[in-house]
Tab-separated table of C-alpha atoms and ligand atoms in Angstrom:
chain	number	residue	atom	x	y	z
A	767	MET	CA	0.039	0.019	-0.070
A	768	LEU	CA	1.712	3.248	-1.207
A	769	ILE	CA	1.045	6.346	0.979
A	770	ILE	CA	2.390	9.734	0.635
A	771	ALA	CA	2.460	11.413	4.187
A	772	ILE	CA	2.720	15.021	5.138
A	773	GLU	CA	3.913	16.460	8.514
A	774	THR	CA	3.935	20.140	9.312
A	775	SER	CA	3.023	20.312	13.077
A	776	ALA	CA	5.956	22.157	14.386
A	777	ASP	CA	9.254	23.347	12.799
A	778	GLU	CA	9.936	20.566	10.289
A	779	THR	CA	8.384	20.502	6.885
A	780	ALA	CA	8.329	16.767	6.050
A	781	ALA	CA	6.893	14.279	3.433
A	782	ALA	CA	7.462	10.574	2.927
A	783	LEU	CA	6.569	7.840	0.720
A	784	THR	CA	5.754	4.505	2.532
A	785	ASN	CA	4.657	1.046	1.640
A	786	GLY	CA	3.367	-0.593	4.746
A	787	ARG	CA	5.992	-0.212	7.334
A	788	LYS	CA	8.784	0.458	4.652
A	789	VAL	CA	9.957	3.945	4.007
A	790	LEU	CA	10.755	4.257	0.222
A	791	SER	CA	11.468	7.999	0.318
A	792	ASN	CA	11.817	10.634	3.028
A	793	VAL	CA	12.431	14.418	2.949
A	794	ILE	CA	12.729	16.717	5.996
A	795	TYR	CA	13.319	20.338	5.700
A	796	SER	CA	14.284	21.591	9.182
A	797	GLN	CA	13.514	25.123	10.221
A	798	ILE	CA	15.799	24.996	13.200
A	799	LEU	CA	18.196	27.708	11.929
A	800	LEU	CA	15.374	29.998	11.349
A	801	HIS	CA	14.164	29.648	15.035
A	802	LYS	CA	17.528	29.458	16.724
A	803	LYS	CA	17.776	33.049	17.615
A	804	TRP	CA	14.268	33.248	19.179
A	805	GLY	CA	14.993	30.271	21.503
A	806	GLY	CA	11.982	28.282	20.378
A	807	ILE	CA	9.395	28.156	17.508
A	808	TYR	CA	8.282	31.459	16.198
A	809	PRO	CA	4.791	30.779	14.758
A	810	SER	CA	4.501	33.242	12.011
A	811	LEU	CA	7.984	32.442	10.756
A	812	ALA	CA	7.110	28.724	10.974
A	813	LYS	CA	3.872	29.229	8.813
A	814	ARG	CA	5.758	31.100	6.227
A	815	ALA	CA	8.648	28.651	5.986
A	816	HIS	CA	6.135	25.781	5.731
A	817	GLU	CA	4.233	27.506	3.007
A	818	GLU	CA	7.514	28.230	1.126
A	819	ARG	CA	8.836	24.702	1.298
A	820	ILE	CA	5.798	22.375	1.250
A	821	ASP	CA	5.607	22.013	-2.617
A	822	TRP	CA	9.315	21.301	-2.883
A	823	VAL	CA	9.220	18.797	0.072
A	824	VAL	CA	6.478	16.832	-1.548
A	825	GLU	CA	7.898	16.872	-4.995
A	826	GLU	CA	11.352	16.020	-3.871
A	827	THR	CA	9.880	13.056	-1.966
A	828	LEU	CA	8.253	11.705	-5.073
A	829	ARG	CA	11.307	12.494	-7.218
A	830	LYS	CA	13.772	10.773	-5.039
A	831	PHE	CA	11.737	7.585	-5.376
A	832	TYR	CA	10.500	7.689	-8.880
A	833	SER	CA	13.897	8.693	-10.145
A	834	GLN	CA	15.091	5.317	-8.902
A	835	VAL	CA	12.761	3.238	-10.960
A	836	ILE	CA	11.977	3.239	-14.651
A	837	LEU	CA	8.574	4.653	-15.111
A	838	GLY	CA	7.211	2.591	-18.051
A	839	SER	CA	3.676	2.879	-19.171
A	840	GLU	CA	3.012	-0.705	-17.868
A	841	ALA	CA	4.425	0.068	-14.449
A	842	THR	CA	2.353	-1.018	-11.377
A	843	PRO	CA	3.236	-0.133	-7.926
A	844	GLU	CA	4.700	-3.452	-7.322
A	845	SER	CA	6.875	-3.336	-10.314
A	846	LEU	CA	8.076	0.130	-9.298
A	847	LEU	CA	8.955	-1.143	-5.949
A	848	ASP	CA	10.775	-4.226	-7.238
A	849	SER	CA	12.817	-2.584	-10.098
A	850	GLY	CA	16.272	-1.969	-9.219
A	851	ARG	CA	18.960	0.690	-9.714
A	852	PRO	CA	18.684	4.266	-10.773
A	853	ARG	CA	18.646	4.660	-14.570
A	854	ARG	CA	17.785	8.155	-15.239
A	855	ASN	CA	15.983	11.165	-13.779
A	856	VAL	CA	12.265	11.558	-14.195
A	857	GLY	CA	10.664	15.001	-14.912
A	858	VAL	CA	7.663	16.627	-13.271
A	859	ALA	CA	5.244	14.963	-15.858
A	860	ARG	CA	6.483	11.581	-15.015
A	861	MET	CA	6.401	12.473	-11.274
A	862	THR	CA	2.694	13.322	-11.681
A	863	ARG	CA	2.123	10.024	-13.233
A	864	GLY	CA	3.973	8.567	-10.105
A	865	ILE	CA	1.424	10.147	-7.694
A	866	ASP	CA	-1.281	8.519	-9.639
A	867	LYS	CA	0.118	5.138	-8.365
A	868	ILE	CA	-0.267	6.146	-4.789
A	869	ASP	CA	-3.102	4.707	-2.727
A	870	TYR	CA	-3.630	7.290	-0.105
A	871	ILE	CA	-2.665	10.615	1.232
A	872	ALA	CA	-1.776	10.932	4.922
A	873	VAL	CA	-1.403	14.040	6.972
A	874	THR	CA	-0.753	15.169	10.573
A	875	GLN	CA	-4.023	16.673	11.876
A	876	GLY	CA	-2.608	17.557	15.475
A	877	PRO	CA	-1.585	18.185	18.096
A	878	GLY	CA	0.723	20.955	17.040
A	879	LEU	CA	1.028	24.575	16.099
A	880	ALA	CA	-2.261	25.415	14.446
A	881	VAL	CA	-0.895	27.851	11.753
A	882	ALA	CA	1.699	25.196	10.866
A	883	LEU	CA	-0.776	22.195	10.810
A	884	GLU	CA	-2.897	24.175	8.309
A	885	VAL	CA	-0.280	24.258	5.748
A	886	GLY	CA	0.216	20.431	5.605
A	887	ILE	CA	-3.585	19.736	5.770
A	888	LYS	CA	-4.143	22.209	2.859
A	889	LYS	CA	-1.535	20.577	0.653
A	890	ALA	CA	-2.916	17.167	1.477
A	891	LYS	CA	-6.413	18.163	0.603
A	892	GLU	CA	-5.183	19.767	-2.545
A	893	LEU	CA	-3.347	16.483	-3.683
A	894	ALA	CA	-6.429	14.352	-2.617
A	895	GLN	CA	-8.715	16.391	-4.637
A	896	LYS	CA	-6.451	16.667	-7.682
A	897	TYR	CA	-5.541	13.016	-7.831
A	898	ASN	CA	-8.789	11.677	-6.360
A	899	LYS	CA	-7.349	9.861	-3.385
A	900	LYS	CA	-8.582	9.148	0.021
A	901	LEU	CA	-7.198	11.124	3.017
A	902	ILE	CA	-5.911	9.607	6.290
A	903	ALA	CA	-5.543	11.946	9.276
A	904	VAL	CA	-2.999	11.032	11.816
A	905	ASN	CA	-2.306	12.192	15.323
A	906	HIS	CA	1.259	13.325	15.699
A	907	LEU	CA	1.638	11.254	18.810
A	908	GLU	CA	0.488	8.053	17.191
A	909	GLY	CA	3.130	8.721	14.653
A	910	HIS	CA	5.768	8.991	17.279
A	911	ILE	CA	4.568	5.599	18.748
A	912	TYR	CA	4.732	3.911	15.345
A	913	SER	CA	8.261	5.451	14.645
A	914	CYS	CA	9.525	2.385	16.710
A	915	PHE	CA	8.256	0.105	13.941
A	916	VAL	CA	9.292	1.980	10.856
A	917	GLN	CA	11.465	-0.098	8.545
A	918	ASN	CA	13.788	0.982	5.787
A	919	SER	CA	13.090	0.183	2.109
A	920	ASN	CA	14.667	-3.312	2.578
A	921	GLY	CA	12.175	-4.094	5.475
A	922	ASN	CA	14.625	-3.813	8.297
A	923	PRO	CA	14.610	-3.995	11.256
A	924	LYS	CA	12.111	-7.029	11.286
A	925	ARG	CA	10.378	-6.399	14.560
A	926	ASP	CA	7.100	-8.109	15.058
A	927	PHE	CA	4.222	-6.379	16.946
A	928	LYS	CA	3.587	-7.998	20.364
A	929	PHE	CA	0.866	-6.259	22.066
A	930	PRO	CA	0.370	-4.610	24.547
A	931	TYR	CA	3.079	-2.052	25.006
A	932	LEU	CA	3.785	0.799	27.274
A	933	ALA	CA	4.578	3.678	24.911
A	934	LEU	CA	6.562	6.699	26.123
A	935	ILE	CA	6.532	9.899	24.004
A	936	ILE	CA	9.091	12.458	25.004
A	937	SER	CA	9.611	15.459	22.756
A	938	GLY	CA	9.681	19.090	22.752
A	939	GLY	CA	5.953	19.469	22.868
A	940	HIS	CA	4.832	16.235	24.639
A	941	THR	CA	5.577	13.817	27.556
A	942	GLU	CA	2.982	11.001	27.626
A	943	ILE	CA	2.770	7.449	28.774
A	944	VAL	CA	0.291	5.518	26.741
A	945	LEU	CA	-0.965	2.028	26.873
A	946	PHE	CA	-0.722	0.759	23.285
A	947	ARG	CA	-3.179	-2.109	23.353
A	948	ASP	CA	-3.426	-3.009	19.701
A	949	HIS	CA	-3.077	-1.187	16.243
A	950	ILE	CA	-4.728	2.271	16.643
A	951	LYS	CA	-5.961	1.515	20.123
A	952	TYR	CA	-4.345	3.794	22.884
A	953	GLN	CA	-5.120	4.808	26.383
A	954	VAL	CA	-3.263	7.823	27.993
A	955	LEU	CA	-2.047	6.785	31.308
A	956	GLY	CA	-0.002	9.909	32.242
A	957	GLU	CA	1.126	13.220	30.812
A	958	THR	CA	2.743	16.278	31.687
A	959	ARG	CA	0.896	18.910	33.546
A	960	ASP	CA	3.053	21.762	32.378
A	961	ASP	CA	6.318	21.669	30.446
A	962	ALA	CA	7.312	18.744	28.281
A	963	ALA	CA	10.628	16.906	28.935
A	964	GLY	CA	12.321	18.332	25.802
A	965	GLU	CA	10.953	21.862	26.678
A	966	ALA	CA	12.421	21.520	30.099
A	967	LEU	CA	15.852	20.629	28.623
A	968	ASP	CA	15.532	23.404	26.079
A	969	LYS	CA	14.508	26.019	28.831
A	970	ALA	CA	17.532	25.164	30.923
A	971	ALA	CA	19.835	25.392	27.975
A	972	LYS	CA	18.456	28.785	27.243
A	973	MET	CA	19.246	29.896	30.810
A	974	LEU	CA	22.728	28.626	30.250
A	975	GLY	CA	23.021	30.730	27.055
A	976	LEU	CA	23.337	27.443	25.067
A	977	GLY	CA	20.738	28.224	22.322
A	978	TYR	CA	17.892	26.086	20.869
A	979	PRO	CA	17.262	23.273	20.702
A	980	GLY	CA	18.954	22.588	24.092
A	981	GLY	CA	18.712	18.825	24.245
A	982	PRO	CA	21.601	17.693	22.059
A	983	VAL	CA	24.030	20.327	23.723
A	984	MET	CA	22.807	19.288	27.323
A	985	GLU	CA	23.581	15.677	26.388
A	986	ARG	CA	27.115	16.514	25.245
A	987	LEU	CA	27.950	18.698	28.366
A	988	ALA	CA	26.340	16.074	30.668
A	989	SER	CA	28.405	13.261	29.158
A	990	GLU	CA	31.567	15.307	29.489
A	991	ALA	CA	30.688	15.448	33.243
A	992	ASN	CA	30.134	11.613	33.229
A	993	ASN	CA	26.259	12.132	33.619
A	994	ARG	CA	26.800	12.625	37.249
A	995	ASP	CA	24.419	14.442	39.578
A	996	PHE	CA	26.293	17.098	41.445
A	997	TYR	CA	23.346	19.421	42.619
A	998	ARG	CA	20.468	17.100	43.217
A	999	PHE	CA	17.839	19.467	41.706
A	1000	PRO	CA	14.183	18.586	42.800
A	1001	ARG	CA	12.335	15.746	40.970
A	1002	PRO	CA	8.668	16.954	40.906
A	1003	MET	CA	5.836	14.509	41.387
A	1004	LEU	CA	8.380	11.625	41.867
A	1005	HIS	CA	6.585	10.248	44.863
A	1006	SER	CA	2.969	10.613	43.654
A	1007	ARG	CA	1.272	7.281	42.739
A	1008	ASN	CA	0.061	8.614	39.384
A	1009	LEU	CA	1.755	8.732	36.144
A	1010	ASP	CA	1.722	12.475	35.432
A	1011	PHE	CA	4.792	14.620	35.036
A	1012	SER	CA	5.526	18.175	35.986
A	1013	PHE	CA	8.832	19.923	35.036
A	1014	SER	CA	8.089	23.519	35.629
A	1015	GLY	CA	9.046	23.445	39.342
A	1016	LEU	CA	12.487	21.901	38.319
A	1017	LYS	CA	12.919	24.655	35.811
A	1018	THR	CA	12.144	27.341	38.398
A	1019	SER	CA	14.440	25.882	40.893
A	1020	PHE	CA	17.221	25.754	38.354
A	1021	TYR	CA	16.620	29.488	37.605
A	1022	TYR	CA	16.904	30.351	41.393
A	1023	PHE	CA	19.979	28.297	41.833
A	1024	LEU	CA	21.751	30.116	38.969
A	1025	LYS	CA	20.699	33.428	40.341
A	1026	LYS	CA	21.812	32.682	43.952
A	1027	ASN	CA	25.075	31.231	42.955
A	1028	SER	CA	25.752	33.624	40.127
A	1029	ALA	CA	28.864	35.016	41.841
A	1030	THR	CA	30.394	31.491	42.535
A	1031	SER	CA	32.627	29.463	40.327
A	1032	GLU	CA	30.107	26.602	40.800
A	1033	VAL	CA	27.690	28.354	38.381
A	1034	LYS	CA	30.510	28.672	35.838
A	1035	ASN	CA	30.843	24.965	35.645
A	1036	ILE	CA	28.343	24.549	32.931
A	1037	ARG	CA	28.989	20.823	32.498
A	1038	LYS	CA	28.133	20.037	36.102
A	1039	LEU	CA	24.972	22.081	35.787
A	1040	ALA	CA	23.887	20.473	32.560
A	1041	SER	CA	24.553	17.103	33.936
A	1042	SER	CA	22.706	17.540	37.286
A	1043	TYR	CA	19.765	19.157	35.544
A	1044	GLN	CA	19.507	16.360	32.873
A	1045	ALA	CA	19.826	13.763	35.724
A	1046	ALA	CA	16.680	15.337	37.465
A	1047	VAL	CA	14.741	15.219	34.137
A	1048	PHE	CA	15.823	11.561	33.355
A	1049	ASP	CA	15.302	10.345	36.795
A	1050	THR	CA	11.744	11.490	36.718
A	1051	ILE	CA	11.082	9.832	33.319
A	1052	VAL	CA	12.652	6.493	34.520
A	1053	ALA	CA	10.789	6.562	37.913
A	1054	LYS	CA	7.430	7.092	36.097
A	1055	MET	CA	8.116	4.379	33.539
A	1056	ASP	CA	9.153	2.027	36.580
A	1057	LEU	CA	5.693	2.864	38.168
A	1058	ALA	CA	3.905	2.240	34.951
A	1059	ILE	CA	5.585	-1.164	34.495
A	1060	LYS	CA	4.563	-2.000	38.096
A	1061	GLN	CA	0.981	-0.765	37.630
A	1062	THR	CA	0.153	-2.396	34.302
A	1063	GLU	CA	2.541	-5.306	34.506
A	1064	ILE	CA	3.566	-4.655	31.057
A	1065	ASN	CA	7.412	-4.833	30.496
A	1066	ARG	CA	7.576	-4.183	26.869
A	1067	LEU	CA	8.317	-0.461	26.244
A	1068	ILE	CA	8.406	1.552	23.166
A	1069	VAL	CA	9.876	5.176	23.317
A	1070	GLY	CA	9.447	7.868	20.633
A	1071	GLY	CA	10.081	11.704	20.278
A	1072	GLY	CA	13.102	13.905	20.027
A	1073	VAL	CA	14.413	13.301	23.389
A	1074	ILE	CA	15.067	9.669	22.850
A	1075	ALA	CA	17.992	10.563	20.622
A	1076	ASN	CA	19.779	10.876	23.949
A	1077	LEU	CA	22.094	7.925	24.376
A	1078	HIS	CA	22.258	8.168	28.196
A	1079	LEU	CA	18.462	8.071	28.416
A	1080	ARG	CA	18.441	5.025	26.332
A	1081	LYS	CA	20.919	3.329	28.554
A	1082	LEU	CA	18.864	4.161	31.611
A	1083	LEU	CA	15.743	2.791	30.095
A	1084	ARG	CA	17.539	-0.414	29.067
A	1085	ASN	CA	18.639	-0.865	32.650
A	1086	LEU	CA	15.129	-0.245	33.887
A	1087	VAL	CA	13.577	-3.006	31.597
A	1088	ARG	CA	16.337	-5.467	32.518
A	1089	LYS	CA	15.055	-5.234	36.052
A	1090	TYR	CA	11.742	-6.532	34.827
A	1091	LYS	CA	13.122	-8.955	32.080
A	1092	GLY	CA	11.400	-6.918	29.621
A	1093	LYS	CA	12.411	-5.147	26.436
A	1094	VAL	CA	12.542	-1.528	25.255
A	1095	TYR	CA	12.449	-0.411	21.610
A	1096	PHE	CA	13.536	2.868	20.062
A	1097	PRO	CA	13.164	4.195	16.628
A	1098	SER	CA	15.727	2.370	14.480
A	1099	PHE	CA	17.053	5.453	12.714
A	1100	LYS	CA	18.077	8.676	14.171
A	1101	TYR	CA	15.902	10.690	11.758
A	1102	LEU	CA	12.809	8.813	13.346
A	1103	THR	CA	13.398	10.358	16.804
A	1104	GLY	CA	12.559	13.948	15.633
A	1105	ASP	CA	9.539	14.996	13.591
A	1106	ASN	CA	9.287	13.227	10.233
A	1107	ALA	CA	6.597	12.161	7.824
A	1108	ALA	CA	7.709	8.514	7.577
A	1109	MET	CA	6.181	7.720	10.980
A	1110	ILE	CA	2.949	9.396	9.877
A	1111	GLY	CA	2.822	7.284	6.789
A	1112	VAL	CA	3.417	4.027	8.746
A	1113	ALA	CA	0.692	5.003	11.347
A	1114	ALA	CA	-1.638	5.773	8.334
A	1115	TYR	CA	-1.045	2.313	6.970
A	1116	TYR	CA	-2.594	0.776	10.087
A	1117	LYS	CA	-5.480	3.242	9.971
A	1118	ALA	CA	-6.107	2.319	6.402
A	1119	ASN	CA	-6.278	-1.332	7.413
A	1120	LYS	CA	-9.108	-0.456	9.604
A	1121	LYS	CA	-10.625	1.858	6.905
A	1122	LEU	CA	-10.239	4.968	9.044
A	1123	PHE	CA	-10.312	7.532	6.337
A	1124	SER	CA	-11.198	11.287	6.617
A	1125	ASP	CA	-13.535	13.231	4.563
A	1126	SER	CA	-11.700	15.962	2.765
A	1127	ASN	CA	-14.368	18.646	3.553
A	1128	SER	CA	-14.389	18.001	7.190
A	1129	LEU	CA	-10.721	17.480	7.763
A	1130	ASP	CA	-9.539	20.244	9.857
A	1131	ARG	CA	-6.519	20.909	12.062
A	1132	ILE	CA	-6.789	19.978	15.800
A	1133	PRO	CA	-4.145	21.745	17.688
A	1134	ARG	CA	-4.925	20.137	21.058
A	1135	TYR	CA	-5.723	16.626	19.768
A	1136	SER	CA	-5.383	13.945	22.378
A	1137	LEU	CA	-4.687	10.243	21.796
A	1138	SER	CA	-7.783	9.702	24.310
A	1139	GLN	CA	-9.956	11.010	21.536
A	1140	PHE	CA	-9.669	7.656	19.805
B	1244	KG4	O1	10.078	15.205	18.391
B	1244	KG4	P1	10.752	16.521	18.334
B	1244	KG4	O2	11.784	16.708	17.207
B	1244	KG4	O3	9.663	17.648	18.177
B	1244	KG4	C1	8.550	17.764	18.904
B	1244	KG4	O4	7.509	17.090	18.576
B	1244	KG4	O5	8.512	18.534	19.906
B	1244	KG4	O6	11.527	16.769	19.777
B	1244	KG4	C2	12.250	17.972	19.948
B	1244	KG4	C3	12.977	18.009	21.236
B	1244	KG4	C4	13.667	19.274	21.627
B	1244	KG4	O7	13.028	19.665	22.983
B	1244	KG4	C5	15.011	18.806	21.762
B	1244	KG4	O8	15.848	19.604	22.685
B	1244	KG4	C6	14.914	17.374	22.222
B	1244	KG4	O9	13.765	16.867	21.543
B	1244	KG4	N1	16.270	16.665	21.798
B	1244	KG4	C7	16.914	15.952	22.675
B	1244	KG4	C8	18.100	15.566	21.960
B	1244	KG4	N2	17.822	15.806	20.578
B	1244	KG4	C9	16.721	16.461	20.488
B	1244	KG4	N3	16.918	15.955	24.014
B	1244	KG4	C10	17.861	15.253	24.611
B	1244	KG4	N4	19.076	14.683	23.978
B	1244	KG4	C11	19.071	14.791	22.610
B	1244	KG4	N5	20.027	14.256	22.031
B	1245	ZN	ZN1	6.984	15.322	17.549
């Protein structure tokens, strides 16, 4: 089943061509440089950048795939997939014939930045109308969940589904623990009451003058301090019996620590600060997952979202599941941790199997779209 998927919920303009769980072609245009100096996503800039790039991103996704196959008049989707090496480039006319072979158009409907989501949805509707294709609306968070099952074009990794799973989504906008019962069946068990985990890292990095996004630079500095915890910042909600998170208290205490100790050499040791702060965030995540395993007796974890690019956190979660003789799965390729359309295409495949299509006229963005709405 060939699906072209579009994702514009935040600061990545992305499209992908998928066949079931396989990614045939994937293009991500990141706006990070654009937003860097604002220390976060600047909505009107994001909207304009999505509008400027969306056509190119979709065309490039198709071109990348169809330039690798010979587009004969007898070509079927299967023969296109099976044919081998690149022979020659295809022009726009041939590409348009390519899109004709696609079964469905998928798009992120939410949650996310409204003005950004609208750009992708508009493009998806346009394509659906022009080529008479059905639309599949995907929740961005179910995309992050399915990111752990995305395969490359050769069908690797071969990872079978074995439900149920505990899914953890940790990104710049979300921190959620979800019971993933079966395909397209979710129950939110816990979520953040304020800042998301990635946002907490981004805000601390900003206070330290490290720029945006903060996660990768905090990871590097923390590893240079051997990921040790020097200052023991607070771990909010750690001892509550529910699975919700809160990171804003930690952020505030970090702010006051910096302010109070601004004259001392302690505060100048940015590695110790980054390492201790990251330890507080990750400790909280691991403790909540520990509680989730105990409460649900599910020891198979999947983790998606930008923060799981962090190798130290991966190690902590591997140690956690070892305690329960369980398993933890991460997205197999780095590009799948951040926002991308490949995960949207794969989630859409499982929705198509259940005939969960959307009507083009009523498909609208839903900025605060919870997985509980399923
Ligand atoms: O999934 P994502 O690309 O976008 C959202 O849906 O929000 O996640 C972005 C977040 C940012 O907060 C960024 O700082 C964080 O993921 N991040 C990391 C790392 N790489 C990105 N956090 C910790 N360690 C990393 N290596
Ligand atoms: Zn995301």
